[in-house]
mmCIF file with all atom_site columns, C-alpha atoms in Angstrom:
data_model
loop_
_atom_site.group_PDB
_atom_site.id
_atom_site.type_symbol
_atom_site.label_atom_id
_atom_site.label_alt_id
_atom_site.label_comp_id
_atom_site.label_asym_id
_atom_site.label_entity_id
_atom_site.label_seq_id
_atom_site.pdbx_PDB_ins_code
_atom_site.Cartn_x
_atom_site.Cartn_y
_atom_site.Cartn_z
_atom_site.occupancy
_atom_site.B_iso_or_equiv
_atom_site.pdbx_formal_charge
_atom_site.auth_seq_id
_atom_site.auth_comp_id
_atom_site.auth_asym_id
_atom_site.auth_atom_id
_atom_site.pdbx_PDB_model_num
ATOM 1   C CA . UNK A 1 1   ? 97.134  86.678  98.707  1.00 0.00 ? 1   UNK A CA 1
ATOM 2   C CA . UNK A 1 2   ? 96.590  90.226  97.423  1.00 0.00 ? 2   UNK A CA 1
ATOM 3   C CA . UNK A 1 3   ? 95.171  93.207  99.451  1.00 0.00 ? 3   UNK A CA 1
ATOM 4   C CA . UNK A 1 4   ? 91.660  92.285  99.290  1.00 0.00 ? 4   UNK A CA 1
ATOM 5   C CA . UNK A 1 5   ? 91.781  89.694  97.136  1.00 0.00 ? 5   UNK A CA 1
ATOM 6   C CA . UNK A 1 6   ? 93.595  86.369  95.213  1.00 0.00 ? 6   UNK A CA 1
ATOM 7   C CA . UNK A 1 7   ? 95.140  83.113  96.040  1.00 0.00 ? 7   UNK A CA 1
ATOM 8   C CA . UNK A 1 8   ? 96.928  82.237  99.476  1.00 0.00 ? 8   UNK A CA 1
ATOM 9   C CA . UNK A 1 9   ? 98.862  80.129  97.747  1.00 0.00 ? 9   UNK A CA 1
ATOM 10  C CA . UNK A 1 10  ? 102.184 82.324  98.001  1.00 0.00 ? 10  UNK A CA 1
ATOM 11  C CA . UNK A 1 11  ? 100.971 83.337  101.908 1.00 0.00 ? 11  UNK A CA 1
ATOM 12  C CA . UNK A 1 12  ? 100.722 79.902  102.708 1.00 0.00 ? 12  UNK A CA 1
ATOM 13  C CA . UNK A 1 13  ? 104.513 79.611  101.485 1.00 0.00 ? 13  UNK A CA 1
ATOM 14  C CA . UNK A 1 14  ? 105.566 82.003  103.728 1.00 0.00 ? 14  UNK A CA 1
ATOM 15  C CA . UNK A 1 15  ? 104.584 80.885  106.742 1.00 0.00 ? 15  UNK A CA 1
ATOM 16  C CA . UNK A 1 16  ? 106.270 78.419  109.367 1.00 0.00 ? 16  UNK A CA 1
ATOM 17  C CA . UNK A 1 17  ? 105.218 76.630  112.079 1.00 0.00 ? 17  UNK A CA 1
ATOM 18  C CA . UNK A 1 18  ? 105.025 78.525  115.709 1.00 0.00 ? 18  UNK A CA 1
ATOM 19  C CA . UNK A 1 19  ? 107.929 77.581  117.489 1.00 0.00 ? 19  UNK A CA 1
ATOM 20  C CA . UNK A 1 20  ? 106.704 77.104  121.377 1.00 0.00 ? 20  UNK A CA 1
ATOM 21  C CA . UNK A 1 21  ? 109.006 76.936  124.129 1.00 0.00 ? 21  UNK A CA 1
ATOM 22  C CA . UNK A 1 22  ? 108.224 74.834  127.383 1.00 0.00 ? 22  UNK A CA 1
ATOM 23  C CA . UNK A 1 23  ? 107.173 77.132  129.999 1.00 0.00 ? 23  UNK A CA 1
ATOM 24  C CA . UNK A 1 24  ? 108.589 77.125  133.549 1.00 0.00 ? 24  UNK A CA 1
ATOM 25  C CA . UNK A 1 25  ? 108.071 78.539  136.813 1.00 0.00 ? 25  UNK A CA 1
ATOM 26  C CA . UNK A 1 26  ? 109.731 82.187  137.345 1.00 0.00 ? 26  UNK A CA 1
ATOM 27  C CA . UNK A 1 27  ? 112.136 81.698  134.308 1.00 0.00 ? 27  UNK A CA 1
ATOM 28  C CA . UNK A 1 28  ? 112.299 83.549  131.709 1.00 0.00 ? 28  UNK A CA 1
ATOM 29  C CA . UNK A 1 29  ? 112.290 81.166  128.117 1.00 0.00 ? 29  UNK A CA 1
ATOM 30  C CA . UNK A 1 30  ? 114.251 82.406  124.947 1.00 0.00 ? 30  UNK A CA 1
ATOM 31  C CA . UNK A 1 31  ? 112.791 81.214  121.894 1.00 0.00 ? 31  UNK A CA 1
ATOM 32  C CA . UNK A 1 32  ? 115.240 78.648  119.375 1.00 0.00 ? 32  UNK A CA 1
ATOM 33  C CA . UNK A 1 33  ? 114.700 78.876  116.298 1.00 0.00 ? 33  UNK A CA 1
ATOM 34  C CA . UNK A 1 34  ? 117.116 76.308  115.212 1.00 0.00 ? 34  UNK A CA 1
ATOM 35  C CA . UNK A 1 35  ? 113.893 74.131  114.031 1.00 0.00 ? 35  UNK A CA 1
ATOM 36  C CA . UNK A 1 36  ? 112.799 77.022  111.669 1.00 0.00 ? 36  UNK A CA 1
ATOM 37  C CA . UNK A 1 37  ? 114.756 76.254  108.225 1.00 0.00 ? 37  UNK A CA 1
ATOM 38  C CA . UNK A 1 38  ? 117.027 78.996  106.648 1.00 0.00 ? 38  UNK A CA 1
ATOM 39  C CA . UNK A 1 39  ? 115.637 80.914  103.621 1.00 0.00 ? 39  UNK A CA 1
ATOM 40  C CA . UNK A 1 40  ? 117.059 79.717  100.213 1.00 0.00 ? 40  UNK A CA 1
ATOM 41  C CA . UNK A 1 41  ? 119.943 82.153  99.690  1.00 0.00 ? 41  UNK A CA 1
ATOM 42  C CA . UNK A 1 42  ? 117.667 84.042  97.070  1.00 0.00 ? 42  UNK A CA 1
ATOM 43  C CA . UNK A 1 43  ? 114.959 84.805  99.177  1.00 0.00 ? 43  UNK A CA 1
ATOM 44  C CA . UNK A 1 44  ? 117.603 85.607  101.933 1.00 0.00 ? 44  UNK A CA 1
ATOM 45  C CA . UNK A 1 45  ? 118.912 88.225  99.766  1.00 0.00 ? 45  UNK A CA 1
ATOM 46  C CA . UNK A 1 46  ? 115.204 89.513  98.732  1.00 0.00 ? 46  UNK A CA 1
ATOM 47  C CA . UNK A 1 47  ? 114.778 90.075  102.265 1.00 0.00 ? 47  UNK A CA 1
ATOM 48  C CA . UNK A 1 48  ? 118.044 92.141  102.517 1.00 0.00 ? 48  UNK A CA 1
ATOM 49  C CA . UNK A 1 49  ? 117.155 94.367  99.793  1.00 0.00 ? 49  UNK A CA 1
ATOM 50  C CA . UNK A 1 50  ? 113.708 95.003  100.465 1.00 0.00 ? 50  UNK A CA 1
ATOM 51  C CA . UNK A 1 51  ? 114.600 95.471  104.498 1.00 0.00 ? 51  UNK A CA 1
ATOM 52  C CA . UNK A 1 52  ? 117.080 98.438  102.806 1.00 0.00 ? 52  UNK A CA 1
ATOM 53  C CA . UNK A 1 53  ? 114.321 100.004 101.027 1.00 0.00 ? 53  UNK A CA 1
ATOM 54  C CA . UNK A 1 54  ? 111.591 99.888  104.189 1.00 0.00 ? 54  UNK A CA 1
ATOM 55  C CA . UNK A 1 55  ? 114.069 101.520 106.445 1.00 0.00 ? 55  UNK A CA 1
ATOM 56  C CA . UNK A 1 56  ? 115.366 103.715 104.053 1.00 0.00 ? 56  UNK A CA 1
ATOM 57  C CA . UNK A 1 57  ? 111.741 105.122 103.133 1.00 0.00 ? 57  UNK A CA 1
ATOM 58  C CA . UNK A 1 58  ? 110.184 104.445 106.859 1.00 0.00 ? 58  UNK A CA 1
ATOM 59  C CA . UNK A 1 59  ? 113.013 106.179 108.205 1.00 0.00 ? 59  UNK A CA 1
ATOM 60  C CA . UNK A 1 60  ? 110.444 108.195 110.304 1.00 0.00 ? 60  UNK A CA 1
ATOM 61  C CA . UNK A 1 61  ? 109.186 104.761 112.005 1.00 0.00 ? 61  UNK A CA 1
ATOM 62  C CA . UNK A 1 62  ? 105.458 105.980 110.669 1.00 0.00 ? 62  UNK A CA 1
ATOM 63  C CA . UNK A 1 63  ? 104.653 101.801 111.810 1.00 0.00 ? 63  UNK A CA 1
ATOM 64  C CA . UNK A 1 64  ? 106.899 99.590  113.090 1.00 0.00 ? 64  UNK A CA 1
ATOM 65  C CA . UNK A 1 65  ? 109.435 98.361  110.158 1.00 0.00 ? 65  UNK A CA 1
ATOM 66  C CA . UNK A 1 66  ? 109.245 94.607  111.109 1.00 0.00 ? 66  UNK A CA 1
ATOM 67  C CA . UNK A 1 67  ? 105.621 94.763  110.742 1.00 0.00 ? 67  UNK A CA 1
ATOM 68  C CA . UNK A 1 68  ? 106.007 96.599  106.862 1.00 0.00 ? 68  UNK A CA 1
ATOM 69  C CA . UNK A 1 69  ? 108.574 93.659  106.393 1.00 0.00 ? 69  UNK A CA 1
ATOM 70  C CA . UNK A 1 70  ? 106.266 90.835  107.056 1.00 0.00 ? 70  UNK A CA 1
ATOM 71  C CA . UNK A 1 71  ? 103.761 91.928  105.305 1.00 0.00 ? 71  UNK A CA 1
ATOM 72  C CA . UNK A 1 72  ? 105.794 92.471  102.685 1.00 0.00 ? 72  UNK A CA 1
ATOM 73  C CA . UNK A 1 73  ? 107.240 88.763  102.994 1.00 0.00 ? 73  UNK A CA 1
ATOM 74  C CA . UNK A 1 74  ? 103.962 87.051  103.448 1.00 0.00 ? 74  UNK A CA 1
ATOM 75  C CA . UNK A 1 75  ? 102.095 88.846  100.240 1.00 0.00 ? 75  UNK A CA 1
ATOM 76  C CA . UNK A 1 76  ? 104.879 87.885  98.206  1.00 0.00 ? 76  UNK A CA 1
ATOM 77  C CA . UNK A 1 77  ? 106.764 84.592  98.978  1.00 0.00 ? 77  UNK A CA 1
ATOM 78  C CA . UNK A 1 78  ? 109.773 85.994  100.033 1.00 0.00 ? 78  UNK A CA 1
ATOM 79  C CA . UNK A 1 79  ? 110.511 87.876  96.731  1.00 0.00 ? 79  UNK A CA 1
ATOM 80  C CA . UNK A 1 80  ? 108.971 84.793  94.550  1.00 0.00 ? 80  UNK A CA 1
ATOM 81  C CA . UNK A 1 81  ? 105.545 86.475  93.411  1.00 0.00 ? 81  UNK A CA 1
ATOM 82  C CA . UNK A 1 82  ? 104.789 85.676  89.877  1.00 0.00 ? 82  UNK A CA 1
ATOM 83  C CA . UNK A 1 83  ? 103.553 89.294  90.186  1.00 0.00 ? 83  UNK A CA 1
ATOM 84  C CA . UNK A 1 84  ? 106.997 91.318  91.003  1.00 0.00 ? 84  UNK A CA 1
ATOM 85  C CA . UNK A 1 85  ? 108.490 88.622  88.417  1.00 0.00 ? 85  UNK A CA 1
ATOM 86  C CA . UNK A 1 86  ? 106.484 90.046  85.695  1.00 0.00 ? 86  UNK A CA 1
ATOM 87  C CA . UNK A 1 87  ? 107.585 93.247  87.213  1.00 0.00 ? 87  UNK A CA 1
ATOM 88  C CA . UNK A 1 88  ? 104.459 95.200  89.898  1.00 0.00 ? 88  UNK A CA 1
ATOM 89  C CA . UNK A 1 89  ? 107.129 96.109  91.793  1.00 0.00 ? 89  UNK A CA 1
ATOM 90  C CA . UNK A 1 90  ? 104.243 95.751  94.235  1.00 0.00 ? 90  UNK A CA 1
ATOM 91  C CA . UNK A 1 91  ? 105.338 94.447  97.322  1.00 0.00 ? 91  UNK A CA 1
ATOM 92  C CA . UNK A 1 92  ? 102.104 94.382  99.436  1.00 0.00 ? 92  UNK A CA 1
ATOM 93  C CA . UNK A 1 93  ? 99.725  92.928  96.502  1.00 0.00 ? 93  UNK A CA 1
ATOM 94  C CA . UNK A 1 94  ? 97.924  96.149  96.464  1.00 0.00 ? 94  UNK A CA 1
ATOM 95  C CA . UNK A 1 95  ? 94.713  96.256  94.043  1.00 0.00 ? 95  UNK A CA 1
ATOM 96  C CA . UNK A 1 96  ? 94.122  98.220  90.951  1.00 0.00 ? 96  UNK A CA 1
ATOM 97  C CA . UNK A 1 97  ? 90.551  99.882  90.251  1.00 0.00 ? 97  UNK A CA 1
ATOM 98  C CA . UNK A 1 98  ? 91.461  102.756 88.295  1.00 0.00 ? 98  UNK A CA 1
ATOM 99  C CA . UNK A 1 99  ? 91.834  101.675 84.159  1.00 0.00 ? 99  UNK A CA 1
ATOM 100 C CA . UNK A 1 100 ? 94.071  104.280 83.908  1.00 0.00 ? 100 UNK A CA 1
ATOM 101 C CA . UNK A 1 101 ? 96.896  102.930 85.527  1.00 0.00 ? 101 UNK A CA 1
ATOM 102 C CA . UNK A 1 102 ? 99.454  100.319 85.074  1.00 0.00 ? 102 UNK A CA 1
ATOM 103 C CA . UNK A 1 103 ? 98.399  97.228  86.663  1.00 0.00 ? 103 UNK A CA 1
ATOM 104 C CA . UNK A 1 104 ? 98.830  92.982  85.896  1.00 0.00 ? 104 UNK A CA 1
ATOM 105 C CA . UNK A 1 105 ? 95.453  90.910  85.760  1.00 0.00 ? 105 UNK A CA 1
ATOM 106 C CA . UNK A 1 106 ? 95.775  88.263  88.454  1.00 0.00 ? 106 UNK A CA 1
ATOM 107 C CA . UNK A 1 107 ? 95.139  84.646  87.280  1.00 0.00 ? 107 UNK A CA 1
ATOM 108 C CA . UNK A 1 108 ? 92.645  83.342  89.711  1.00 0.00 ? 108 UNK A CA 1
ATOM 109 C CA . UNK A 1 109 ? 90.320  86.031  89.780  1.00 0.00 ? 109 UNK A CA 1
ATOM 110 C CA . UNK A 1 110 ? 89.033  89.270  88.549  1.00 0.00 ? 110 UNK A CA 1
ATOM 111 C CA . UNK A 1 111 ? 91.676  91.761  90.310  1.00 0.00 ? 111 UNK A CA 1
ATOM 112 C CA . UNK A 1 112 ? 94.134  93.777  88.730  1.00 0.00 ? 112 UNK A CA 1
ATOM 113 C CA . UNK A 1 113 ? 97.533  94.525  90.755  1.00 0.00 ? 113 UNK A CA 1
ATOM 114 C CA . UNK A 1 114 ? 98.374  97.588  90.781  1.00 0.00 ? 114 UNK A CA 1
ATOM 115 C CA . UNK A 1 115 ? 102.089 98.363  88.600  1.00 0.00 ? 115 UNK A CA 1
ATOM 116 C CA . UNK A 1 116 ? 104.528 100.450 91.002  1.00 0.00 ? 116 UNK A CA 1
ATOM 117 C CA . UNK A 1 117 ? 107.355 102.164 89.465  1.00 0.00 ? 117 UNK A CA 1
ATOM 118 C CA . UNK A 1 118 ? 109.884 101.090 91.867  1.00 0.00 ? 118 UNK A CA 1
ATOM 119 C CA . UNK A 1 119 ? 109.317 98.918  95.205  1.00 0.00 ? 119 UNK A CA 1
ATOM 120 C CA . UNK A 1 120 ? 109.993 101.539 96.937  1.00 0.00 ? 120 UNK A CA 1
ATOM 121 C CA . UNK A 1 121 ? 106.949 103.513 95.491  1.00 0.00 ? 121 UNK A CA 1
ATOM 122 C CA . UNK A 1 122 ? 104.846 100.513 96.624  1.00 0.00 ? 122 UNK A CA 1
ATOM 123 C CA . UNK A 1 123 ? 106.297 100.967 100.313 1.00 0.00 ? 123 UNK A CA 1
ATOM 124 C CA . UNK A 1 124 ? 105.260 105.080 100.215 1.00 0.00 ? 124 UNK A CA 1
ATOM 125 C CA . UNK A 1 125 ? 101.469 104.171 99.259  1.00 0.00 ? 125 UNK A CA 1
ATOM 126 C CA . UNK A 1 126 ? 101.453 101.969 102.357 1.00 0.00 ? 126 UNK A CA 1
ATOM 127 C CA . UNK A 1 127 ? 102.430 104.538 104.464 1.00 0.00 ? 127 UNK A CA 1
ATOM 128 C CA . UNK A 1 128 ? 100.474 107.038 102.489 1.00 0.00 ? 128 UNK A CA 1
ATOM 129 C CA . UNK A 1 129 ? 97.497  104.894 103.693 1.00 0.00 ? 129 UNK A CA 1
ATOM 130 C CA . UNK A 1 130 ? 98.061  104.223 107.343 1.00 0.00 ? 130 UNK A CA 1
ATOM 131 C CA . UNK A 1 131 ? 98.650  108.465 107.631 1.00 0.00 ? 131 UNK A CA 1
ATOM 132 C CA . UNK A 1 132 ? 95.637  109.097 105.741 1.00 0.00 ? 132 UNK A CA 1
ATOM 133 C CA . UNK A 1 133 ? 93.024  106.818 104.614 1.00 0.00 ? 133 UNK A CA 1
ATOM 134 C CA . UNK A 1 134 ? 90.005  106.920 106.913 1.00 0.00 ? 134 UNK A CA 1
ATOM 135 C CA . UNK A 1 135 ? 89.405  102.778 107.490 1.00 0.00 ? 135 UNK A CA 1
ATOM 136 C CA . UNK A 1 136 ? 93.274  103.190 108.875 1.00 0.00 ? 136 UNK A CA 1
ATOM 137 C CA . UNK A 1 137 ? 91.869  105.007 112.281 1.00 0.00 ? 137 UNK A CA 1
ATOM 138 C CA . UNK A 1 138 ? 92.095  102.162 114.332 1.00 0.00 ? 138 UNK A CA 1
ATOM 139 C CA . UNK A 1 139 ? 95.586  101.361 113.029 1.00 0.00 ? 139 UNK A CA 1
ATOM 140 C CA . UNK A 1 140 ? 96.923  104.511 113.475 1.00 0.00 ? 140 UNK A CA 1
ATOM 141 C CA . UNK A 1 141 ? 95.704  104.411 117.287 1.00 0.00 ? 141 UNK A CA 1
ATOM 142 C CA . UNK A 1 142 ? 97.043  100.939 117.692 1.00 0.00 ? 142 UNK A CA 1
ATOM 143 C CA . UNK A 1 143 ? 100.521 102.313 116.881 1.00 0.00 ? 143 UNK A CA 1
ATOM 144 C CA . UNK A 1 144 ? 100.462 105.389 118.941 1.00 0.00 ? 144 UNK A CA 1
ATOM 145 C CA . UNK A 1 145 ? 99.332  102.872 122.059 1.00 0.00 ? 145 UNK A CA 1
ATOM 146 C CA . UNK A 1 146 ? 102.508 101.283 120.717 1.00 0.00 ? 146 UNK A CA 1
ATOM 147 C CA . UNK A 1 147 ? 104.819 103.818 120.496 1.00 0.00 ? 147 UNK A CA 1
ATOM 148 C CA . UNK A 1 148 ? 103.509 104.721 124.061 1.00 0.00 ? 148 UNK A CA 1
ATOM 149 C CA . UNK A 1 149 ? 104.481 101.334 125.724 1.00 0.00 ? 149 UNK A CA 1
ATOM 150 C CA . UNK A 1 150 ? 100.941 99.914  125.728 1.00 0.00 ? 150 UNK A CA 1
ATOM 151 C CA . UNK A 1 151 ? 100.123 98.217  122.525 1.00 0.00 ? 151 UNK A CA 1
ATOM 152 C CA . UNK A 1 152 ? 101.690 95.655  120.834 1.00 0.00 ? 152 UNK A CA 1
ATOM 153 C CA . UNK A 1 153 ? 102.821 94.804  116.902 1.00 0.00 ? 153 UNK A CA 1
ATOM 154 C CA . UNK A 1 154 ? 100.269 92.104  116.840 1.00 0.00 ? 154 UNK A CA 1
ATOM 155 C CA . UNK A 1 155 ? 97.554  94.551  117.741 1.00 0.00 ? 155 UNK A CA 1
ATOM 156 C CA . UNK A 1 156 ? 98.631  96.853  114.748 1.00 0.00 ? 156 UNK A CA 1
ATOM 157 C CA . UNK A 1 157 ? 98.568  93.522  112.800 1.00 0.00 ? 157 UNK A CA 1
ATOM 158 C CA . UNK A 1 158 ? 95.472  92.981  114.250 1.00 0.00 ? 158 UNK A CA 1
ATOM 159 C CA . UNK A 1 159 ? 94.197  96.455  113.586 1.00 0.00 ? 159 UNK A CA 1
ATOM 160 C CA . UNK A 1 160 ? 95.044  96.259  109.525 1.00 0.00 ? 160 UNK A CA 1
ATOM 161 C CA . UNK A 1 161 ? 93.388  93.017  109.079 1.00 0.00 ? 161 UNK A CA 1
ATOM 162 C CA . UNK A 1 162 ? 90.264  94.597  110.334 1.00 0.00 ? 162 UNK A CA 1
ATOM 163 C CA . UNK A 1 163 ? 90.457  97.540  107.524 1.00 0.00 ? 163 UNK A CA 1
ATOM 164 C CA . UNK A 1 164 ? 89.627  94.537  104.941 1.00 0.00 ? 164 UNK A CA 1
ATOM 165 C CA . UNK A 1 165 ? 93.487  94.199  103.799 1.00 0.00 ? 165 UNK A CA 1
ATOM 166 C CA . UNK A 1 166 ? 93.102  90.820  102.756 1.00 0.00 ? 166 UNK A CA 1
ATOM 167 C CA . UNK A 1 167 ? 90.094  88.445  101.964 1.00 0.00 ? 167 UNK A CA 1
ATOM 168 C CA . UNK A 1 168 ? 91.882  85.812  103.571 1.00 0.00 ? 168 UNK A CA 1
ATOM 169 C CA . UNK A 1 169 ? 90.449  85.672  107.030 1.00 0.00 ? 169 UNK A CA 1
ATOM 170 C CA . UNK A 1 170 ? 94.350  83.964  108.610 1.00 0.00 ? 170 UNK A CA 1
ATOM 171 C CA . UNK A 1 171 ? 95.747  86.509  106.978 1.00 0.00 ? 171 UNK A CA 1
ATOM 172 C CA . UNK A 1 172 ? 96.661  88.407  110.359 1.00 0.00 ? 172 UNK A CA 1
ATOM 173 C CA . UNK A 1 173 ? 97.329  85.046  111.764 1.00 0.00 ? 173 UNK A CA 1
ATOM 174 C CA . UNK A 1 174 ? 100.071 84.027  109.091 1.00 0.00 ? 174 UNK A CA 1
ATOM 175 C CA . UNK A 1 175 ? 101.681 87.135  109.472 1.00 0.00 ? 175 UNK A CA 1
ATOM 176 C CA . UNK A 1 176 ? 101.974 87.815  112.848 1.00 0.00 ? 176 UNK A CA 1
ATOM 177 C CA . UNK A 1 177 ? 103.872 84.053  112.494 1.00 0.00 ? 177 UNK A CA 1
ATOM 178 C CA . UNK A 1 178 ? 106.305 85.489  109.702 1.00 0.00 ? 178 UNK A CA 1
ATOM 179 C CA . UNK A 1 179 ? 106.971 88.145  112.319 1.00 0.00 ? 179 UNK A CA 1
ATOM 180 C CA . UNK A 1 180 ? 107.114 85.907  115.336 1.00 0.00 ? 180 UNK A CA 1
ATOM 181 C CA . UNK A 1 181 ? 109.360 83.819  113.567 1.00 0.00 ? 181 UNK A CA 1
ATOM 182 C CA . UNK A 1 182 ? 111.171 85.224  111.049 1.00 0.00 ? 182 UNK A CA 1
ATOM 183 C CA . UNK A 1 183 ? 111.250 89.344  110.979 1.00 0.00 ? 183 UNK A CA 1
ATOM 184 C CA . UNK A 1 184 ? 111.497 89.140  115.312 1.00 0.00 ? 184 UNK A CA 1
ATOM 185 C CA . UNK A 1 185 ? 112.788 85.546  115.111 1.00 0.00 ? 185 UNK A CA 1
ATOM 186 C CA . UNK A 1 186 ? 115.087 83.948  113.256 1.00 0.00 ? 186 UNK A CA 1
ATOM 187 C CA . UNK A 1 187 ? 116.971 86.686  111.147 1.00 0.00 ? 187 UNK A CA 1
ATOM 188 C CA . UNK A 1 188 ? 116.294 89.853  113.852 1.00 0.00 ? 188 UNK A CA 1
ATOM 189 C CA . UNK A 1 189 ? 119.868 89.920  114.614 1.00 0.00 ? 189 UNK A CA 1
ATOM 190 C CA . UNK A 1 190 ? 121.145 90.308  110.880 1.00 0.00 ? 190 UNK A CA 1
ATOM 191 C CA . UNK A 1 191 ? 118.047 92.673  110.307 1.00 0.00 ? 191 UNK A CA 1
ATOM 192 C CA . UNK A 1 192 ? 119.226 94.754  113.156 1.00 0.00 ? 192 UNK A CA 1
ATOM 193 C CA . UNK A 1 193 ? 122.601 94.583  112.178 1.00 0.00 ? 193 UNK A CA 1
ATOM 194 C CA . UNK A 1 194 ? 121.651 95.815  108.488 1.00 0.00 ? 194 UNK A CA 1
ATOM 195 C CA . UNK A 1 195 ? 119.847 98.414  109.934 1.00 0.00 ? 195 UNK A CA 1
ATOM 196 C CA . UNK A 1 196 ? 122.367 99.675  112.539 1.00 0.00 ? 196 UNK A CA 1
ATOM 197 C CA . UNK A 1 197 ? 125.009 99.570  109.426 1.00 0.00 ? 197 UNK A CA 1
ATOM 198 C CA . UNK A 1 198 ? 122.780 101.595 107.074 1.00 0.00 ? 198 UNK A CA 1
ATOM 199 C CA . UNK A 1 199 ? 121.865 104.346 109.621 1.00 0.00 ? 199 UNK A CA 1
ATOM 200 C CA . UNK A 1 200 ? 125.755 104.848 110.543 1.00 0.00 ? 200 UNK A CA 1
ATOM 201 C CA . UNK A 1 201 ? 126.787 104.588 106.854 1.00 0.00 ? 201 UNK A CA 1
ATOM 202 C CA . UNK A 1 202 ? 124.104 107.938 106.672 1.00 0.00 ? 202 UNK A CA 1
ATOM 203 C CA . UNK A 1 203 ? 125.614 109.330 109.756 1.00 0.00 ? 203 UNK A CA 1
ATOM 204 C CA . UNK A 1 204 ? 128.871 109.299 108.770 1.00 0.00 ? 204 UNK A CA 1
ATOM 205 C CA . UNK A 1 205 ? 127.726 111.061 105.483 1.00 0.00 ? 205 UNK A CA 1
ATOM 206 C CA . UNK A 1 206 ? 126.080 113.853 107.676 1.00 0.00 ? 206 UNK A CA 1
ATOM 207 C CA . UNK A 1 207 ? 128.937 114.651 109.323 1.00 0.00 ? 207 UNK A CA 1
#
């Protein structure tokens, strides 16, 4: 899919089956995700890298990083976009509309992805967007309900959808699943690990 617009082709890739657990009375369920399969090691190390470069740049937690990440994962396959192959460096499918700018035509339709310098550039419009743009209101209150103990990361899921991110209407569904079951499923541990590592590494630099 691309922000407002194109196949959900690579989306649909993405996204795994909700893993359910049985419910019982008064006990409290963990979630196994031994039935959700492990990413091919190429996308494993996609997700690495770009996890690197969303803490790195969201350092200031402006949104929740899992919720940058599987966005990031659904809109591009895990790293297998035709797109950032022939190099957008776009990692959210954002559009182009101005000529003047670098940008790839997309094959099924009329868009134009916008052409980032650097992934990293990609991940500072984002945030550029949810501080800023106007139709990002209700996001931005979604995450300070968050940060204050009474929202949730599905609700700021939720909340983007609603600004017209994607044409796909299951496009909040599918990645609220990617998060559910990958980004706070299956590989939080190693993410938080990666993170914990990359914060000391700059501690350890400060001091």
């Amino acid at each position: 899919t691309i922000a407002t617009g194109v196949s959900v082709n690579e989306m649909n890739q993405a996204v795994d089956n909700n893993i359910i657990p049985l419910k019982k009375s008064n006990v409290v369920v963990e979630k196994n995700y031994d039935k959700i399969s492990d990413l091919e090691p190429i996308k494993k190390k996609w997700l690495s890298d770009t996890a690197t470069k969303v803490y790195t740049i969201n350092k200031d937690n402006v949104i929740p990083s899992d919720i940058l990440l599987s966005i990031a994962s659904g809109e591009t396959g895990w790293g297998s976009s035709g797109f950032l192959k022939k190099g957008s460096n776009n990692l959210f499918n954002f559009q182009s509309f101005n000529d003047k700018e670098e940008s790839i035509a997309a094959s099924q339709s009329n868009a134009k992805i916008k052409k980032f310098k650097t992934g990293e550039a990609s991940i500072e419009q984002f945030l550029n967007w949810i501080e800023t743009k106007e139709s990002y209101a209700g996001v931005r209150e979604e995450i300070k309900l968050f940060n204050e103990g009474n929202g949730s990361k599905a609700n700021i899921i939720d909340a983007i959808a609603k600004t017209g991110f994607a044409e796909d209407k299951k496009w909040g569904v599918k990645i609220k699943s990617i998060l559910n079951n990958r980004i706070d499923g299956k590989h939080k541990k190693e993410l938080e690990a990666l993170a914990s590592n990359l914060f000391k590494d700059t501690n350890d630099t400060k001091n």
